[in-house]
């Protein structure tokens, strides 16, 4: 007995073999995977550009003993490769840009910026405790983290990359931001 489709329903695969349909599904899945990986790569590029620009517009206390501008990435994230690529071509405040990665932050480590990707957002409370009262900009990438202690949070809003800046959290780390950051980002008090 042949099954019929509901009235008005036209399947795009009607009349094709099951093997053909499986191949089409595989190609669609593979194609979407490539699109998402390219999208993740582009996201990493934009995040890296944001982070280096934050470095230009945030004021740290004067420290003449510093020989490099250090950015630490918590965990493995595509932004590492993008930041390393940028670090070959620029300096921050006349200092060599050094990008490092670590799984757990040690209390003796005091970078200028700590970037916490979304998948490591649960590490934020422990990191905040380690860098308490130290001049460290914490940049995150998950909704709501600027309210939970991050100085700046990068997020997607309506398919556009935006950032939130929390003045209170910056001040707690003895940091101040240039007016440009307030004009372009969403300010959280």
PDB file of C-alpha atoms in Angstrom:
ATOM      1  CA  UNK A   1       0.000   0.000   0.000  1.00  0.00           C
ATOM      2  CA  UNK A   2       1.475   3.315  -1.049  1.00  0.00           C
ATOM      3  CA  UNK A   3       1.428   6.132   1.507  1.00  0.00           C
ATOM      4  CA  UNK A   4       0.290   9.488   0.281  1.00  0.00           C
ATOM      5  CA  UNK A   5       1.353  12.898   1.467  1.00  0.00           C
ATOM      6  CA  UNK A   6      -1.164  15.268   3.072  1.00  0.00           C
ATOM      7  CA  UNK A   7      -3.107  17.367   0.608  1.00  0.00           C
ATOM      8  CA  UNK A   8      -1.149  20.466  -0.429  1.00  0.00           C
ATOM      9  CA  UNK A   9       2.203  19.058   0.772  1.00  0.00           C
ATOM     10  CA  UNK A  10       4.937  18.833  -1.840  1.00  0.00           C
ATOM     11  CA  UNK A  11       8.193  17.324  -0.648  1.00  0.00           C
ATOM     12  CA  UNK A  12      11.314  18.579  -2.407  1.00  0.00           C
ATOM     13  CA  UNK A  13      12.618  15.006  -2.240  1.00  0.00           C
ATOM     14  CA  UNK A  14       9.542  13.327  -3.704  1.00  0.00           C
ATOM     15  CA  UNK A  15      10.613  10.859  -6.357  1.00  0.00           C
ATOM     16  CA  UNK A  16      14.280  10.697  -5.303  1.00  0.00           C
ATOM     17  CA  UNK A  17      15.985   7.629  -3.896  1.00  0.00           C
ATOM     18  CA  UNK A  18      16.820   7.385  -0.184  1.00  0.00           C
ATOM     19  CA  UNK A  19      20.545   7.282  -1.046  1.00  0.00           C
ATOM     20  CA  UNK A  20      20.229  10.579  -2.936  1.00  0.00           C
ATOM     21  CA  UNK A  21      18.351  12.167  -0.013  1.00  0.00           C
ATOM     22  CA  UNK A  22      21.062  11.085   2.432  1.00  0.00           C
ATOM     23  CA  UNK A  23      23.728  12.630   0.201  1.00  0.00           C
ATOM     24  CA  UNK A  24      21.784  15.902   0.025  1.00  0.00           C
ATOM     25  CA  UNK A  25      21.373  15.973   3.829  1.00  0.00           C
ATOM     26  CA  UNK A  26      25.088  15.290   4.255  1.00  0.00           C
ATOM     27  CA  UNK A  27      26.011  18.120   1.880  1.00  0.00           C
ATOM     28  CA  UNK A  28      23.636  20.518   3.630  1.00  0.00           C
ATOM     29  CA  UNK A  29      25.027  19.568   7.041  1.00  0.00           C
ATOM     30  CA  UNK A  30      28.627  19.845   5.831  1.00  0.00           C
ATOM     31  CA  UNK A  31      27.909  23.170   4.137  1.00  0.00           C
ATOM     32  CA  UNK A  32      26.315  24.578   7.286  1.00  0.00           C
ATOM     33  CA  UNK A  33      29.275  23.356   9.347  1.00  0.00           C
ATOM     34  CA  UNK A  34      31.651  25.233   7.060  1.00  0.00           C
ATOM     35  CA  UNK A  35      29.494  28.367   7.295  1.00  0.00           C
ATOM     36  CA  UNK A  36      29.438  28.197  11.092  1.00  0.00           C
ATOM     37  CA  UNK A  37      33.178  27.598  11.303  1.00  0.00           C
ATOM     38  CA  UNK A  38      33.781  30.598   9.050  1.00  0.00           C
ATOM     39  CA  UNK A  39      31.395  32.562  11.225  1.00  0.00           C
ATOM     40  CA  UNK A  40      33.319  31.498  14.349  1.00  0.00           C
ATOM     41  CA  UNK A  41      36.552  32.526  12.615  1.00  0.00           C
ATOM     42  CA  UNK A  42      35.067  35.924  11.760  1.00  0.00           C
ATOM     43  CA  UNK A  43      33.784  36.267  15.321  1.00  0.00           C
ATOM     44  CA  UNK A  44      37.298  35.586  16.599  1.00  0.00           C
ATOM     45  CA  UNK A  45      38.711  38.255  14.268  1.00  0.00           C
ATOM     46  CA  UNK A  46      36.221  40.839  15.464  1.00  0.00           C
ATOM     47  CA  UNK A  47      36.752  39.913  19.122  1.00  0.00           C
ATOM     48  CA  UNK A  48      40.522  40.261  18.671  1.00  0.00           C
ATOM     49  CA  UNK A  49      40.074  43.674  17.062  1.00  0.00           C
ATOM     50  CA  UNK A  50      37.770  44.775  19.863  1.00  0.00           C
ATOM     51  CA  UNK A  51      40.240  43.600  22.522  1.00  0.00           C
ATOM     52  CA  UNK A  52      43.189  45.433  20.965  1.00  0.00           C
ATOM     53  CA  UNK A  53      41.100  48.578  20.600  1.00  0.00           C
ATOM     54  CA  UNK A  54      39.983  48.353  24.230  1.00  0.00           C
ATOM     55  CA  UNK A  55      43.700  48.291  25.104  1.00  0.00           C
ATOM     56  CA  UNK A  56      44.113  51.618  23.321  1.00  0.00           C
ATOM     57  CA  UNK A  57      41.204  53.351  25.070  1.00  0.00           C
ATOM     58  CA  UNK A  58      41.538  52.086  28.638  1.00  0.00           C
ATOM     59  CA  UNK A  59      43.876  53.885  31.049  1.00  0.00           C
ATOM     60  CA  UNK A  60      46.012  51.776  33.378  1.00  0.00           C
ATOM     61  CA  UNK A  61      47.925  53.207  36.340  1.00  0.00           C
ATOM     62  CA  UNK A  62      51.471  54.246  35.441  1.00  0.00           C
ATOM     63  CA  UNK A  63      53.980  51.426  35.809  1.00  0.00           C
ATOM     64  CA  UNK A  64      57.390  52.173  34.373  1.00  0.00           C
ATOM     65  CA  UNK A  65      58.660  48.652  35.152  1.00  0.00           C
ATOM     66  CA  UNK A  66      56.348  47.017  32.588  1.00  0.00           C
ATOM     67  CA  UNK A  67      58.154  45.785  29.468  1.00  0.00           C
ATOM     68  CA  UNK A  68      55.235  44.232  27.560  1.00  0.00           C
ATOM     69  CA  UNK A  69      51.481  44.543  27.260  1.00  0.00           C
ATOM     70  CA  UNK A  70      50.058  41.155  28.264  1.00  0.00           C
ATOM     71  CA  UNK A  71      46.733  39.663  27.247  1.00  0.00           C
ATOM     72  CA  UNK A  72      45.766  36.310  28.771  1.00  0.00           C
ATOM     73  CA  UNK A  73      43.095  34.117  27.192  1.00  0.00           C
ATOM     74  CA  UNK A  74      41.408  31.639  29.525  1.00  0.00           C
ATOM     75  CA  UNK A  75      41.230  28.250  27.799  1.00  0.00           C
ATOM     76  CA  UNK A  76      41.534  27.451  24.127  1.00  0.00           C
ATOM     77  CA  UNK A  77      39.707  29.847  21.837  1.00  0.00           C
ATOM     78  CA  UNK A  78      40.093  30.897  18.173  1.00  0.00           C
ATOM     79  CA  UNK A  79      40.742  34.484  19.315  1.00  0.00           C
ATOM     80  CA  UNK A  80      44.248  33.365  20.391  1.00  0.00           C
ATOM     81  CA  UNK A  81      45.384  32.884  16.802  1.00  0.00           C
ATOM     82  CA  UNK A  82      43.878  36.193  15.730  1.00  0.00           C
ATOM     83  CA  UNK A  83      45.523  38.098  18.589  1.00  0.00           C
ATOM     84  CA  UNK A  84      48.883  36.456  17.872  1.00  0.00           C
ATOM     85  CA  UNK A  85      48.566  37.546  14.256  1.00  0.00           C
ATOM     86  CA  UNK A  86      47.795  41.124  15.324  1.00  0.00           C
ATOM     87  CA  UNK A  87      50.643  41.082  17.880  1.00  0.00           C
ATOM     88  CA  UNK A  88      53.172  40.620  15.056  1.00  0.00           C
ATOM     89  CA  UNK A  89      52.207  44.000  13.604  1.00  0.00           C
ATOM     90  CA  UNK A  90      51.315  46.346  16.449  1.00  0.00           C
ATOM     91  CA  UNK A  91      52.400  47.517  19.868  1.00  0.00           C
ATOM     92  CA  UNK A  92      50.173  48.826  22.625  1.00  0.00           C
ATOM     93  CA  UNK A  93      51.284  52.045  24.334  1.00  0.00           C
ATOM     94  CA  UNK A  94      54.767  51.509  22.936  1.00  0.00           C
ATOM     95  CA  UNK A  95      54.973  48.041  24.498  1.00  0.00           C
ATOM     96  CA  UNK A  96      55.318  44.702  22.748  1.00  0.00           C
ATOM     97  CA  UNK A  97      51.979  42.863  22.685  1.00  0.00           C
ATOM     98  CA  UNK A  98      52.245  39.413  24.288  1.00  0.00           C
ATOM     99  CA  UNK A  99      49.349  36.965  24.053  1.00  0.00           C
ATOM    100  CA  UNK A 100      49.226  34.002  26.413  1.00  0.00           C
ATOM    101  CA  UNK A 101      46.753  31.259  27.152  1.00  0.00           C
ATOM    102  CA  UNK A 102      46.120  29.395  30.370  1.00  0.00           C
ATOM    103  CA  UNK A 103      43.529  27.038  31.784  1.00  0.00           C
ATOM    104  CA  UNK A 104      43.713  28.419  35.302  1.00  0.00           C
ATOM    105  CA  UNK A 105      44.932  31.844  36.292  1.00  0.00           C
ATOM    106  CA  UNK A 106      47.535  31.982  39.038  1.00  0.00           C
ATOM    107  CA  UNK A 107      47.564  34.776  41.605  1.00  0.00           C
ATOM    108  CA  UNK A 108      51.135  35.796  40.689  1.00  0.00           C
ATOM    109  CA  UNK A 109      50.050  36.520  37.096  1.00  0.00           C
ATOM    110  CA  UNK A 110      48.904  40.093  36.473  1.00  0.00           C
ATOM    111  CA  UNK A 111      48.209  40.742  32.798  1.00  0.00           C
ATOM    112  CA  UNK A 112      46.697  43.943  31.462  1.00  0.00           C
ATOM    113  CA  UNK A 113      43.708  42.155  29.928  1.00  0.00           C
ATOM    114  CA  UNK A 114      42.084  38.800  30.658  1.00  0.00           C
ATOM    115  CA  UNK A 115      39.706  37.501  27.989  1.00  0.00           C
ATOM    116  CA  UNK A 116      37.178  34.899  29.122  1.00  0.00           C
ATOM    117  CA  UNK A 117      35.350  33.200  26.217  1.00  0.00           C
ATOM    118  CA  UNK A 118      31.687  32.245  26.666  1.00  0.00           C
ATOM    119  CA  UNK A 119      32.422  28.555  27.251  1.00  0.00           C
ATOM    120  CA  UNK A 120      34.669  29.477  30.204  1.00  0.00           C
ATOM    121  CA  UNK A 121      32.293  32.046  31.737  1.00  0.00           C
ATOM    122  CA  UNK A 122      31.889  29.911  34.871  1.00  0.00           C
ATOM    123  CA  UNK A 123      35.534  30.827  35.677  1.00  0.00           C
ATOM    124  CA  UNK A 124      34.653  34.516  36.109  1.00  0.00           C
ATOM    125  CA  UNK A 125      34.070  34.476  39.922  1.00  0.00           C
ATOM    126  CA  UNK A 126      37.394  32.716  40.611  1.00  0.00           C
ATOM    127  CA  UNK A 127      39.273  35.073  38.271  1.00  0.00           C
ATOM    128  CA  UNK A 128      37.647  38.115  39.890  1.00  0.00           C
ATOM    129  CA  UNK A 129      38.897  36.915  43.262  1.00  0.00           C
ATOM    130  CA  UNK A 130      42.459  36.423  41.954  1.00  0.00           C
ATOM    131  CA  UNK A 131      42.684  39.878  40.345  1.00  0.00           C
ATOM    132  CA  UNK A 132      40.708  41.723  43.018  1.00  0.00           C
ATOM    133  CA  UNK A 133      41.936  45.348  43.281  1.00  0.00           C
ATOM    134  CA  UNK A 134      44.561  44.784  40.557  1.00  0.00           C
ATOM    135  CA  UNK A 135      44.612  46.937  37.391  1.00  0.00           C
ATOM    136  CA  UNK A 136      43.305  44.218  35.072  1.00  0.00           C
ATOM    137  CA  UNK A 137      40.644  44.660  32.409  1.00  0.00           C
ATOM    138  CA  UNK A 138      38.387  41.615  32.275  1.00  0.00           C
ATOM    139  CA  UNK A 139      36.737  41.150  28.889  1.00  0.00           C
ATOM    140  CA  UNK A 140      34.034  38.504  28.534  1.00  0.00           C
ATOM    141  CA  UNK A 141      31.876  37.178  25.755  1.00  0.00           C
ATOM    142  CA  UNK A 142      28.550  36.081  27.224  1.00  0.00           C
ATOM    143  CA  UNK A 143      25.375  38.004  27.949  1.00  0.00           C
ATOM    144  CA  UNK A 144      25.060  39.288  31.505  1.00  0.00           C
ATOM    145  CA  UNK A 145      28.722  39.065  32.529  1.00  0.00           C
ATOM    146  CA  UNK A 146      29.248  42.836  32.667  1.00  0.00           C
ATOM    147  CA  UNK A 147      26.711  42.854  35.504  1.00  0.00           C
ATOM    148  CA  UNK A 148      28.610  40.013  37.215  1.00  0.00           C
ATOM    149  CA  UNK A 149      32.030  41.661  37.339  1.00  0.00           C
ATOM    150  CA  UNK A 150      33.512  42.002  33.845  1.00  0.00           C
ATOM    151  CA  UNK A 151      34.761  45.441  32.822  1.00  0.00           C
ATOM    152  CA  UNK A 152      33.688  44.946  29.210  1.00  0.00           C
ATOM    153  CA  UNK A 153      31.427  42.302  27.719  1.00  0.00           C
ATOM    154  CA  UNK A 154      31.343  41.656  23.966  1.00  0.00           C
ATOM    155  CA  UNK A 155      28.066  40.217  22.713  1.00  0.00           C
ATOM    156  CA  UNK A 156      25.909  39.741  19.665  1.00  0.00           C
ATOM    157  CA  UNK A 157      22.791  41.864  19.522  1.00  0.00           C
ATOM    158  CA  UNK A 158      20.544  41.357  16.517  1.00  0.00           C
ATOM    159  CA  UNK A 159      23.392  39.715  14.572  1.00  0.00           C
ATOM    160  CA  UNK A 160      25.694  42.655  15.278  1.00  0.00           C
ATOM    161  CA  UNK A 161      28.733  42.564  17.519  1.00  0.00           C
ATOM    162  CA  UNK A 162      28.361  45.060  20.364  1.00  0.00           C
ATOM    163  CA  UNK A 163      29.922  45.614  23.752  1.00  0.00           C
ATOM    164  CA  UNK A 164      28.835  46.647  27.210  1.00  0.00           C
ATOM    165  CA  UNK A 165      31.108  48.604  29.518  1.00  0.00           C
ATOM    166  CA  UNK A 166      30.635  48.557  33.286  1.00  0.00           C
ATOM    167  CA  UNK A 167      32.072  51.732  34.819  1.00  0.00           C
ATOM    168  CA  UNK A 168      31.831  50.462  38.389  1.00  0.00           C
ATOM    169  CA  UNK A 169      33.816  47.318  37.549  1.00  0.00           C
ATOM    170  CA  UNK A 170      36.493  49.358  35.771  1.00  0.00           C
ATOM    171  CA  UNK A 171      36.843  51.667  38.768  1.00  0.00           C
ATOM    172  CA  UNK A 172      37.133  48.667  41.110  1.00  0.00           C
ATOM    173  CA  UNK A 173      40.268  47.709  39.143  1.00  0.00           C
ATOM    174  CA  UNK A 174      41.656  51.261  39.127  1.00  0.00           C
ATOM    175  CA  UNK A 175      41.007  51.606  35.384  1.00  0.00           C
ATOM    176  CA  UNK A 176      39.351  54.387  33.439  1.00  0.00           C
ATOM    177  CA  UNK A 177      37.982  54.484  29.915  1.00  0.00           C
ATOM    178  CA  UNK A 178      38.234  57.102  27.185  1.00  0.00           C
ATOM    179  CA  UNK A 179      34.947  58.778  26.186  1.00  0.00           C
ATOM    180  CA  UNK A 180      35.019  57.009  22.814  1.00  0.00           C
ATOM    181  CA  UNK A 181      34.276  53.676  24.499  1.00  0.00           C
ATOM    182  CA  UNK A 182      31.222  55.152  26.219  1.00  0.00           C
ATOM    183  CA  UNK A 183      29.937  56.621  22.971  1.00  0.00           C
ATOM    184  CA  UNK A 184      30.178  53.375  21.027  1.00  0.00           C
ATOM    185  CA  UNK A 185      29.226  50.841  23.708  1.00  0.00           C
ATOM    186  CA  UNK A 186      26.312  50.304  26.051  1.00  0.00           C
ATOM    187  CA  UNK A 187      27.167  51.749  29.462  1.00  0.00           C
ATOM    188  CA  UNK A 188      26.213  49.783  32.568  1.00  0.00           C
ATOM    189  CA  UNK A 189      26.362  51.550  35.938  1.00  0.00           C
TER     190      UNK A 189
END
